[in-house]
Short mmCIF file of N, CA and C in Angstrom, two decimals:
data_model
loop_
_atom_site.label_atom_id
_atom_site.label_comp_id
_atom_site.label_asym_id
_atom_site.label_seq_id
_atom_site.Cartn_x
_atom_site.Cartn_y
_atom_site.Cartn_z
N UNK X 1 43.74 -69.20 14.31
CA UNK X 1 42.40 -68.92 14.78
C UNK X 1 42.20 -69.58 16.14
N UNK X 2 41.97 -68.82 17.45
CA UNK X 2 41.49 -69.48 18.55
C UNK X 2 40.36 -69.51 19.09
N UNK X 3 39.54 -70.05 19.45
CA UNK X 3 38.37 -70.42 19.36
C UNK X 3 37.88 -70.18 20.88
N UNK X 4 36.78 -69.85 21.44
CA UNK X 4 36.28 -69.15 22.78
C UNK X 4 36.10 -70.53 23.16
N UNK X 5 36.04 -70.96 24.53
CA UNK X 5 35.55 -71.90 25.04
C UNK X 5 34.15 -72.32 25.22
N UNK X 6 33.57 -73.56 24.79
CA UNK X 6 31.92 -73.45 24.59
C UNK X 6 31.80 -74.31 25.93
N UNK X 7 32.47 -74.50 26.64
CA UNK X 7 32.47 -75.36 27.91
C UNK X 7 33.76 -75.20 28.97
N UNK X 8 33.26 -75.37 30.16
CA UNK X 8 33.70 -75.33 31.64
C UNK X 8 33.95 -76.76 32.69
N UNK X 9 34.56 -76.48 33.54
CA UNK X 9 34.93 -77.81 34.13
C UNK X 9 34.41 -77.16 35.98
N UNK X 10 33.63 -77.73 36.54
CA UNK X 10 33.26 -77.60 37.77
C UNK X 10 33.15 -78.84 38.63
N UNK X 11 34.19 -79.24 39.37
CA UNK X 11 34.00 -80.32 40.65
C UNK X 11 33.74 -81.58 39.78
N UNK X 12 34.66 -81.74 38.31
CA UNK X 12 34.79 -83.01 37.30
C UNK X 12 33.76 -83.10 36.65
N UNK X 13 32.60 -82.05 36.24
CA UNK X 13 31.22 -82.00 35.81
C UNK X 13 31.39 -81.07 34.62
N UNK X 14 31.32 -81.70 33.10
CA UNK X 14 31.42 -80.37 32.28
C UNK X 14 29.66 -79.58 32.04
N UNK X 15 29.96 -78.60 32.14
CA UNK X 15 29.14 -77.71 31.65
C UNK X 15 29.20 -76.74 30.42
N UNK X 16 27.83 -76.35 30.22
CA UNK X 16 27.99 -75.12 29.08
C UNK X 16 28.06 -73.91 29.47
N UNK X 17 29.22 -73.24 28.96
CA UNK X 17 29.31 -71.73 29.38
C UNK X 17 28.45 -71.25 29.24
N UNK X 18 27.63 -71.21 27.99
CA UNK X 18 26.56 -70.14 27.62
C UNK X 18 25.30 -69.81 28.84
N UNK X 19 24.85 -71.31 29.44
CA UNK X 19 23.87 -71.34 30.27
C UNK X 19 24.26 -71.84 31.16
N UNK X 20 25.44 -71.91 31.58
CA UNK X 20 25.79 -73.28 33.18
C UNK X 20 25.05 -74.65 33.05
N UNK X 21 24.44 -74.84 31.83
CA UNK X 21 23.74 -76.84 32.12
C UNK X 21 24.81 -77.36 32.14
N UNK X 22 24.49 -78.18 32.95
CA UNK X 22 25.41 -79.64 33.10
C UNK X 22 25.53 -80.44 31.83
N UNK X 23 26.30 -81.13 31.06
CA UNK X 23 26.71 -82.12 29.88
C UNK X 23 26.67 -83.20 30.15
N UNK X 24 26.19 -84.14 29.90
CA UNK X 24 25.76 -85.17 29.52
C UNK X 24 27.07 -85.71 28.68
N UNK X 25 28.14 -86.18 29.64
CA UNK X 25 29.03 -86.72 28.64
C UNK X 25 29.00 -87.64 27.74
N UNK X 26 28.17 -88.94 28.57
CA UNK X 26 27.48 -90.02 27.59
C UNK X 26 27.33 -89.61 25.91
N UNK X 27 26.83 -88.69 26.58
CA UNK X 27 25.78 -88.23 24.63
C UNK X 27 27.05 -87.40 23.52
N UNK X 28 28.51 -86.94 24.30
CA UNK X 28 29.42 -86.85 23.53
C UNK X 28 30.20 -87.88 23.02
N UNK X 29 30.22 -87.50 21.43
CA UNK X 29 30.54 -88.39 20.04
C UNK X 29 31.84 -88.91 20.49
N UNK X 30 32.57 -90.17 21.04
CA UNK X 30 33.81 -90.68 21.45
C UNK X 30 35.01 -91.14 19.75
N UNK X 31 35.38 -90.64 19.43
CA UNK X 31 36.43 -90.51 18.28
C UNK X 31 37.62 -90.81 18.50
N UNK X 32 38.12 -92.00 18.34
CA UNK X 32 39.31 -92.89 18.64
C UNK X 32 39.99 -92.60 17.69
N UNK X 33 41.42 -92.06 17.89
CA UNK X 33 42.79 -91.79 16.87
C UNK X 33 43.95 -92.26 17.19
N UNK X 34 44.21 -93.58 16.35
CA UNK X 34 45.10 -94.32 16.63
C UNK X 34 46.61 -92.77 16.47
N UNK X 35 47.50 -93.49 17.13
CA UNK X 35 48.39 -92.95 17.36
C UNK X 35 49.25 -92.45 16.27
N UNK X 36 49.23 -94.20 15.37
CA UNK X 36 50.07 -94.69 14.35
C UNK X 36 48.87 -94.00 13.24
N UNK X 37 47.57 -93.97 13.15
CA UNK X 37 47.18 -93.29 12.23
C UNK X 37 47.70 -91.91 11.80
N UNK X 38 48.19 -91.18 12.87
CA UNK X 38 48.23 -89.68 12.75
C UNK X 38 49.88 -89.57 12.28
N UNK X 39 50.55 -90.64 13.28
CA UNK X 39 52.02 -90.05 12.87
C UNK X 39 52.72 -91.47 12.33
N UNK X 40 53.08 -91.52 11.15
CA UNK X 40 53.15 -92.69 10.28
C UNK X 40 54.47 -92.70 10.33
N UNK X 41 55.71 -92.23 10.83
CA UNK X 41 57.02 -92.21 10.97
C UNK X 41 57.16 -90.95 11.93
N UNK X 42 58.44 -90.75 12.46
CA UNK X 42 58.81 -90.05 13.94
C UNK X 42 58.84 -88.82 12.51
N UNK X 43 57.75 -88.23 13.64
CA UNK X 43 57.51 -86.10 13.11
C UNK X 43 56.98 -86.31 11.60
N UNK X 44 56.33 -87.24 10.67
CA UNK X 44 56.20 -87.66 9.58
C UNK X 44 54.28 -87.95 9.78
N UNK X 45 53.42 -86.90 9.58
CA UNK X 45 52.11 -87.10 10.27
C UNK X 45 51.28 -87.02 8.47
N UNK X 46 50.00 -88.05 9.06
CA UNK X 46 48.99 -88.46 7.92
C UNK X 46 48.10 -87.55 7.23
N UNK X 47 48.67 -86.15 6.59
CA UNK X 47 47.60 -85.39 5.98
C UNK X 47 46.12 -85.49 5.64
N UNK X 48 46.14 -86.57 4.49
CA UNK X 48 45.10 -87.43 4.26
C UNK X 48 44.11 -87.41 5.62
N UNK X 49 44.52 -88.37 6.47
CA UNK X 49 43.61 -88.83 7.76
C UNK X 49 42.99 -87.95 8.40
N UNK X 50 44.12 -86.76 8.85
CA UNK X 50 43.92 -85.52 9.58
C UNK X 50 42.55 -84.76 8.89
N UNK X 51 42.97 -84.65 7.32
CA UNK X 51 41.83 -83.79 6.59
C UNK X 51 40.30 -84.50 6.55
N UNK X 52 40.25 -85.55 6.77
CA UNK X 52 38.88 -86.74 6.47
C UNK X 52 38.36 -86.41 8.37
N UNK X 53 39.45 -86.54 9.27
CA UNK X 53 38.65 -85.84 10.20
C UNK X 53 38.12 -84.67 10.64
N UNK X 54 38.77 -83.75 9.97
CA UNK X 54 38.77 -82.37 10.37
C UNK X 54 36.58 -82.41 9.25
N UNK X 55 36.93 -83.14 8.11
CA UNK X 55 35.48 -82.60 7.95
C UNK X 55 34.55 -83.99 8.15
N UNK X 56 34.69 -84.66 8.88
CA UNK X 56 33.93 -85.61 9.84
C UNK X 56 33.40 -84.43 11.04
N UNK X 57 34.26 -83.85 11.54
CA UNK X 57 34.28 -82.53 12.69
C UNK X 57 33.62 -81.41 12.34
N UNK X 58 33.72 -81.10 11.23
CA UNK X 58 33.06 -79.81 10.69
C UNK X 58 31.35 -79.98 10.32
N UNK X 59 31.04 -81.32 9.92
CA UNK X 59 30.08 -81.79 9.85
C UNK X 59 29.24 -81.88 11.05
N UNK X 60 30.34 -82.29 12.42
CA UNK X 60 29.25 -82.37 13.33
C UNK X 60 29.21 -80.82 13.87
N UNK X 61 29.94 -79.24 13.41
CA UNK X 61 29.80 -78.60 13.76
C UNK X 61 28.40 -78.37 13.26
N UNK X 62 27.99 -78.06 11.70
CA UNK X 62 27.01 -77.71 11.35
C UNK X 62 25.79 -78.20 11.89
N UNK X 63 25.83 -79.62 12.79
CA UNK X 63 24.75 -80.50 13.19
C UNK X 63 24.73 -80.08 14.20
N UNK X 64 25.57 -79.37 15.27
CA UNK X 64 25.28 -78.78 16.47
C UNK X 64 25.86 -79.59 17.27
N UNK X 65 26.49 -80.71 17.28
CA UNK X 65 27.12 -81.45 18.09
C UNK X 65 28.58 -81.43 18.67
N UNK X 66 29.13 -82.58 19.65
CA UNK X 66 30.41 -82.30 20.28
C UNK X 66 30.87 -83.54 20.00
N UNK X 67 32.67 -83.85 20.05
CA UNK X 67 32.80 -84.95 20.26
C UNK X 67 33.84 -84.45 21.07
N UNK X 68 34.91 -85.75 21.59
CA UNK X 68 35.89 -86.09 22.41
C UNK X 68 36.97 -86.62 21.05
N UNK X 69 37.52 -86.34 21.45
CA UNK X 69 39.19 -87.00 20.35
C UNK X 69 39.85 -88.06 21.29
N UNK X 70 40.03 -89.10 21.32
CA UNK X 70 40.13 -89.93 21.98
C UNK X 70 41.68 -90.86 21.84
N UNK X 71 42.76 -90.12 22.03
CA UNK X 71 44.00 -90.91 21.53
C UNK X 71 44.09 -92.02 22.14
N UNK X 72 44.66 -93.26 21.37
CA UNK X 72 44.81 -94.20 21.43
C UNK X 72 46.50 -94.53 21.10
N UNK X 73 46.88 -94.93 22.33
CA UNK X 73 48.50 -95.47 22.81
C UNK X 73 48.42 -97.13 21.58
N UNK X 74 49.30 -97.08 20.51
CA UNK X 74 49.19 -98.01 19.76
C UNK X 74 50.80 -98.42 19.46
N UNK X 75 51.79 -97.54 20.16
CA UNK X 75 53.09 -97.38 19.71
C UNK X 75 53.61 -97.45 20.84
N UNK X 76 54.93 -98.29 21.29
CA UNK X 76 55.67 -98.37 22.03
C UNK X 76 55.50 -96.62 23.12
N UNK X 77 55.72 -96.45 24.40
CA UNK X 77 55.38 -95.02 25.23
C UNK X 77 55.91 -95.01 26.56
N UNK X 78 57.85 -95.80 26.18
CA UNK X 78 58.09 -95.79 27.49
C UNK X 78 58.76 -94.90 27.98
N UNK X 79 59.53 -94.23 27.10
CA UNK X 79 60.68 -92.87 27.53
C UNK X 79 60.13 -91.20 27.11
N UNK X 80 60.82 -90.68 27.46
CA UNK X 80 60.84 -89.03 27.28
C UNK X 80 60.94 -89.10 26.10
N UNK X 81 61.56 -89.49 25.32
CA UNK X 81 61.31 -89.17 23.49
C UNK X 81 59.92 -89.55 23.08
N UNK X 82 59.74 -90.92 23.38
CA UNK X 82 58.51 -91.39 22.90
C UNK X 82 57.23 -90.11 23.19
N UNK X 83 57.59 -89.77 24.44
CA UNK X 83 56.31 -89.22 25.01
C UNK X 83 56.36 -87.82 24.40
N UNK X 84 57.23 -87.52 24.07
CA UNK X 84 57.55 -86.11 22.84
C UNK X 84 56.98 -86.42 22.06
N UNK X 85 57.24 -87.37 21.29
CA UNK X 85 56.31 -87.66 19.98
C UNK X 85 54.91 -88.17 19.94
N UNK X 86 54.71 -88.53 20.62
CA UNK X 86 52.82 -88.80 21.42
C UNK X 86 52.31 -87.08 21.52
N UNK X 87 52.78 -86.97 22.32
CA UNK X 87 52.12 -85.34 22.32
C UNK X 87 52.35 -84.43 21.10
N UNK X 88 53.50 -84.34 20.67
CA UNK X 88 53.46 -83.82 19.37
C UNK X 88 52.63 -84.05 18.35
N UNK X 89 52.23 -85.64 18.27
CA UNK X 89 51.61 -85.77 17.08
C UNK X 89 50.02 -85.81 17.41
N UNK X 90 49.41 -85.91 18.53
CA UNK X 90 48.09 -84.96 19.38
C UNK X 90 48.07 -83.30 18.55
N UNK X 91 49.21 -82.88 19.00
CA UNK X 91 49.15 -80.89 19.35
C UNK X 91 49.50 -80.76 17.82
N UNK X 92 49.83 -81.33 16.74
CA UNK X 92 49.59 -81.60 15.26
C UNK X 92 48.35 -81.85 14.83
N UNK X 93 47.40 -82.62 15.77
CA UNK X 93 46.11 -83.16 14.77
C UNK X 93 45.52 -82.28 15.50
N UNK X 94 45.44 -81.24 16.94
CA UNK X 94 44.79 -80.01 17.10
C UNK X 94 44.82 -78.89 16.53
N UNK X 95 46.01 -78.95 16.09
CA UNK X 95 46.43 -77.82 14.95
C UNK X 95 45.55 -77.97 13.40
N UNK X 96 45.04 -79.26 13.15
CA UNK X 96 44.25 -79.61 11.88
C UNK X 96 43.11 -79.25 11.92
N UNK X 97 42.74 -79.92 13.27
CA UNK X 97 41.06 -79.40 13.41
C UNK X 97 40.65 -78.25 14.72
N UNK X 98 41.86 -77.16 14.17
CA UNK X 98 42.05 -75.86 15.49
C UNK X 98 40.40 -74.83 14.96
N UNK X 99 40.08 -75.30 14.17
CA UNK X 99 38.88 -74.05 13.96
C UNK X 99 37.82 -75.12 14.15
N UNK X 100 37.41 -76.52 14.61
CA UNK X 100 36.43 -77.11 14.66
C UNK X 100 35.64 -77.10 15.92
N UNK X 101 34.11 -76.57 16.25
CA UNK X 101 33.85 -75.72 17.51
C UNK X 101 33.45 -77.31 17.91
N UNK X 102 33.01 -78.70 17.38
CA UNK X 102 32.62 -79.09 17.72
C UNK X 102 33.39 -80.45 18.74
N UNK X 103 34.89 -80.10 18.48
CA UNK X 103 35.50 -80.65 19.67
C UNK X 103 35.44 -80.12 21.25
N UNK X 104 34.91 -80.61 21.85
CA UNK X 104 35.07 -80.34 23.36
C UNK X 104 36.44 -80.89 24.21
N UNK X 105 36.83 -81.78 23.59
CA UNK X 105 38.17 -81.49 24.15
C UNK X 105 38.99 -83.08 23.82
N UNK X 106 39.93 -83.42 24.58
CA UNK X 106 40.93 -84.92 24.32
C UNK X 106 40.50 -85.78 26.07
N UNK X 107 40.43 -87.28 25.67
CA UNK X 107 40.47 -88.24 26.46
C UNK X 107 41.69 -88.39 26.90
N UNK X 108 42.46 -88.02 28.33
CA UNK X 108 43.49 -88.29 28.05
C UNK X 108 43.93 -89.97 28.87
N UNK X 109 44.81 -90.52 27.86
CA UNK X 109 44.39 -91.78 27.79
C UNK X 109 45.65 -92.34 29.14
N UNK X 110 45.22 -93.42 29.52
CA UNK X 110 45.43 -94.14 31.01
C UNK X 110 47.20 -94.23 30.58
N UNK X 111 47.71 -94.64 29.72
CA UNK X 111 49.45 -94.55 29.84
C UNK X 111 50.00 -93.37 30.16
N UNK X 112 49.76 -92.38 30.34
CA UNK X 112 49.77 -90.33 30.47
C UNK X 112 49.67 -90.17 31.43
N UNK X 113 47.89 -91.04 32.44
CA UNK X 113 47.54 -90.69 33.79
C UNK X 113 48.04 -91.16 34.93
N UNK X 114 48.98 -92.13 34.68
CA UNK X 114 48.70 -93.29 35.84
C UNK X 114 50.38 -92.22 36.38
N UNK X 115 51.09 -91.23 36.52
CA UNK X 115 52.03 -90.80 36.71
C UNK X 115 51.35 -89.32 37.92
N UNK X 116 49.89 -89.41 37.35
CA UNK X 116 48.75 -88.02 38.21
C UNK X 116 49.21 -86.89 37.62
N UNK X 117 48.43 -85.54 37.97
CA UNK X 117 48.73 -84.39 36.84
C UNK X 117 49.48 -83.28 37.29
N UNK X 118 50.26 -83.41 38.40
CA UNK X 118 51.34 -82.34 39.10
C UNK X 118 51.74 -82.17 37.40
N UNK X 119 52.83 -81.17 37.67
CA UNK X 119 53.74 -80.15 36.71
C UNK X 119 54.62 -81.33 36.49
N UNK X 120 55.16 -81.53 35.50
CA UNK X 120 56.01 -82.52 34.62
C UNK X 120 55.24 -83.47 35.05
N UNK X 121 54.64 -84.39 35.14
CA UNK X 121 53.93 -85.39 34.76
C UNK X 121 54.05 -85.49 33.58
N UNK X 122 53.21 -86.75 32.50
CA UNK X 122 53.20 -86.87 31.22
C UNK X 122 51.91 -85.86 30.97
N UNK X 123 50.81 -86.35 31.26
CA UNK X 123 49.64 -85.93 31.53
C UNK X 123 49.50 -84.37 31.67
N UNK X 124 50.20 -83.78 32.27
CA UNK X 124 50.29 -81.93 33.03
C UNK X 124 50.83 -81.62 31.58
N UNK X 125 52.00 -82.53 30.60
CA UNK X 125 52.77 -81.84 29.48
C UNK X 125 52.14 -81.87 28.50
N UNK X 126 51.11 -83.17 28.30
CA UNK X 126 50.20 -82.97 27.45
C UNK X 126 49.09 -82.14 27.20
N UNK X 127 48.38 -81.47 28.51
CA UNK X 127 47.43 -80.98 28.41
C UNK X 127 48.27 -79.24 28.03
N UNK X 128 49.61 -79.46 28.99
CA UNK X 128 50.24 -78.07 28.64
C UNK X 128 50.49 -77.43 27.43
N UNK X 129 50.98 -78.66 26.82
CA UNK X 129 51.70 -78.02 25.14
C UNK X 129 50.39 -78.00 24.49
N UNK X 130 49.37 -78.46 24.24
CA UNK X 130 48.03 -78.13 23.45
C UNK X 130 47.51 -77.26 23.92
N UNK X 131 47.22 -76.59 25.53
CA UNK X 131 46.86 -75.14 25.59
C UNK X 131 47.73 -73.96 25.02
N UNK X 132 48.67 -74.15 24.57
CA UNK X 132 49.61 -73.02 24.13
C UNK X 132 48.34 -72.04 23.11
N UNK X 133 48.31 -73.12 22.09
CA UNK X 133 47.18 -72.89 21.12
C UNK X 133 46.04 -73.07 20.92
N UNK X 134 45.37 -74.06 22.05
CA UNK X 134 44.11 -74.99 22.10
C UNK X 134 43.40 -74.63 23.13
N UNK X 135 43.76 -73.69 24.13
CA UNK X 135 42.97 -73.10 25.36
C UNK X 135 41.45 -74.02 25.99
N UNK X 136 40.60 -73.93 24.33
CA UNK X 136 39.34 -74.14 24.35
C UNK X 136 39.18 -75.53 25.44
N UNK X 137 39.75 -76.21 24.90
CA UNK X 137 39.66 -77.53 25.61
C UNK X 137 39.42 -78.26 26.78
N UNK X 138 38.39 -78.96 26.87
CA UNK X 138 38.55 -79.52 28.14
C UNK X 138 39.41 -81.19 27.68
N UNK X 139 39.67 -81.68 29.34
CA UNK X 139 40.36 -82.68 29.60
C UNK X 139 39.20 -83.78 30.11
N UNK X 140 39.19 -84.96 29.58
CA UNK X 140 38.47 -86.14 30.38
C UNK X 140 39.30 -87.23 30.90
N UNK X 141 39.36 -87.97 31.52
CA UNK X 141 39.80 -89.52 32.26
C UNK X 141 39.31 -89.98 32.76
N UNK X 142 39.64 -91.24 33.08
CA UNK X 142 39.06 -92.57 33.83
C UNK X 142 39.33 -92.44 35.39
N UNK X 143 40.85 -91.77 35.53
CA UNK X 143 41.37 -91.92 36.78
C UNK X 143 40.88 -91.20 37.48
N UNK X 144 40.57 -91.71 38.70
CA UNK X 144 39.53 -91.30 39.94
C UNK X 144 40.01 -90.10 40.44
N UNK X 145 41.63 -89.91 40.31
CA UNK X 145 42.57 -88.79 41.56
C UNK X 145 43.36 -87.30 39.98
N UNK X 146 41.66 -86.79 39.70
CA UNK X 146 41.96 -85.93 39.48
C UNK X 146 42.07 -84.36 40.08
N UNK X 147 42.43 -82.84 39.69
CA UNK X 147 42.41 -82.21 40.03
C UNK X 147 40.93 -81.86 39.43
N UNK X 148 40.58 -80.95 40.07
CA UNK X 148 39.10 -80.23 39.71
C UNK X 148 39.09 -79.85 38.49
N UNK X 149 39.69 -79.18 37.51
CA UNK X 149 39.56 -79.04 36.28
C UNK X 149 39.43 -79.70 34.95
N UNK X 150 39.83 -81.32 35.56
CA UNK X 150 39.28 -82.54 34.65
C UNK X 150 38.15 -82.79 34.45
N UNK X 151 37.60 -83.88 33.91
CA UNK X 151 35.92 -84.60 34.04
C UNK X 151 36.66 -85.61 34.29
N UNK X 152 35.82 -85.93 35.22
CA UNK X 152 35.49 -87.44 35.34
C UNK X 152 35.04 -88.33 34.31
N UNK X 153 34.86 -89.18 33.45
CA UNK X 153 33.91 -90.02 32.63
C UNK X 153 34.31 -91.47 33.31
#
């Protein structure tokens, strides 16, 4: 199931498709997922956890609200394998909560950014392999030297 986009990215400013308002990122729900919560051994991911969020998520669909999924680097993230399995086990817990309208998108977190978001970057592969299936999504960061299609927060 792929889901239409309920939001846009303009000059690091998210907006709502439906009407062009500007978002108020502040007021989106920030949802921290440890790393090690999701993937409890290499390719070996937390059913349990995944399902308790997916209807934490579904809940705030019915309430009308958004949040941010907010991964959290908790596991060693220095090589090309590691960083396979970081993103994998992300584009796994999008795959859990792929029908939940009330995600607006992933924080992507400062060990990913600090490389910037050209093509192979960490950051460009992460956002890449979750649009395969995840389109909907927007991207947020801290780092100042994004391309236009990020937010700023």
């Amino acid at each position: 199931m792929k889901l239409d986009p309920i939001f846009t990215v303009k000059e690091n400013k998210l907006y709502k498709i439906s009407d062009n308002s500007a978002v108020d990122t502040e007021r989106l729900k920030k949802i921290e997922i440890k790393w090690s919560q999701v993937e409890l051994a290499e390719e070996s991911y937390n059913e349990e956890y995944l399902a308790q969020l997916r209807e934490e998520l579904k809940a705030m669909d019915d309430a009308g609200t958004f949040a941010l999924l907010v991964p959290i680097v908790d596991k060693p993230l220095e090589n090309a394998d590691q960083l396979e399995l970081f993103i994998n086990a992300f584009n796994h817990t999008a795959r859990r909560v792929k029908d939940c309208v009330s995600v607006a998108g992933f924080v992507l977190p400062e060990e990913i950014t600090t490389k910037g978001f050209s093509e192979g970057t960490p950051a460009a592969d992460f956002m890449e392999t979750l649009a395969i299936k995840h389109a909907q999504y927007v991207y947020f960061t801290k780092n100042p030297n994004t391309p236009e299609n990020i937010v700023i927060i």
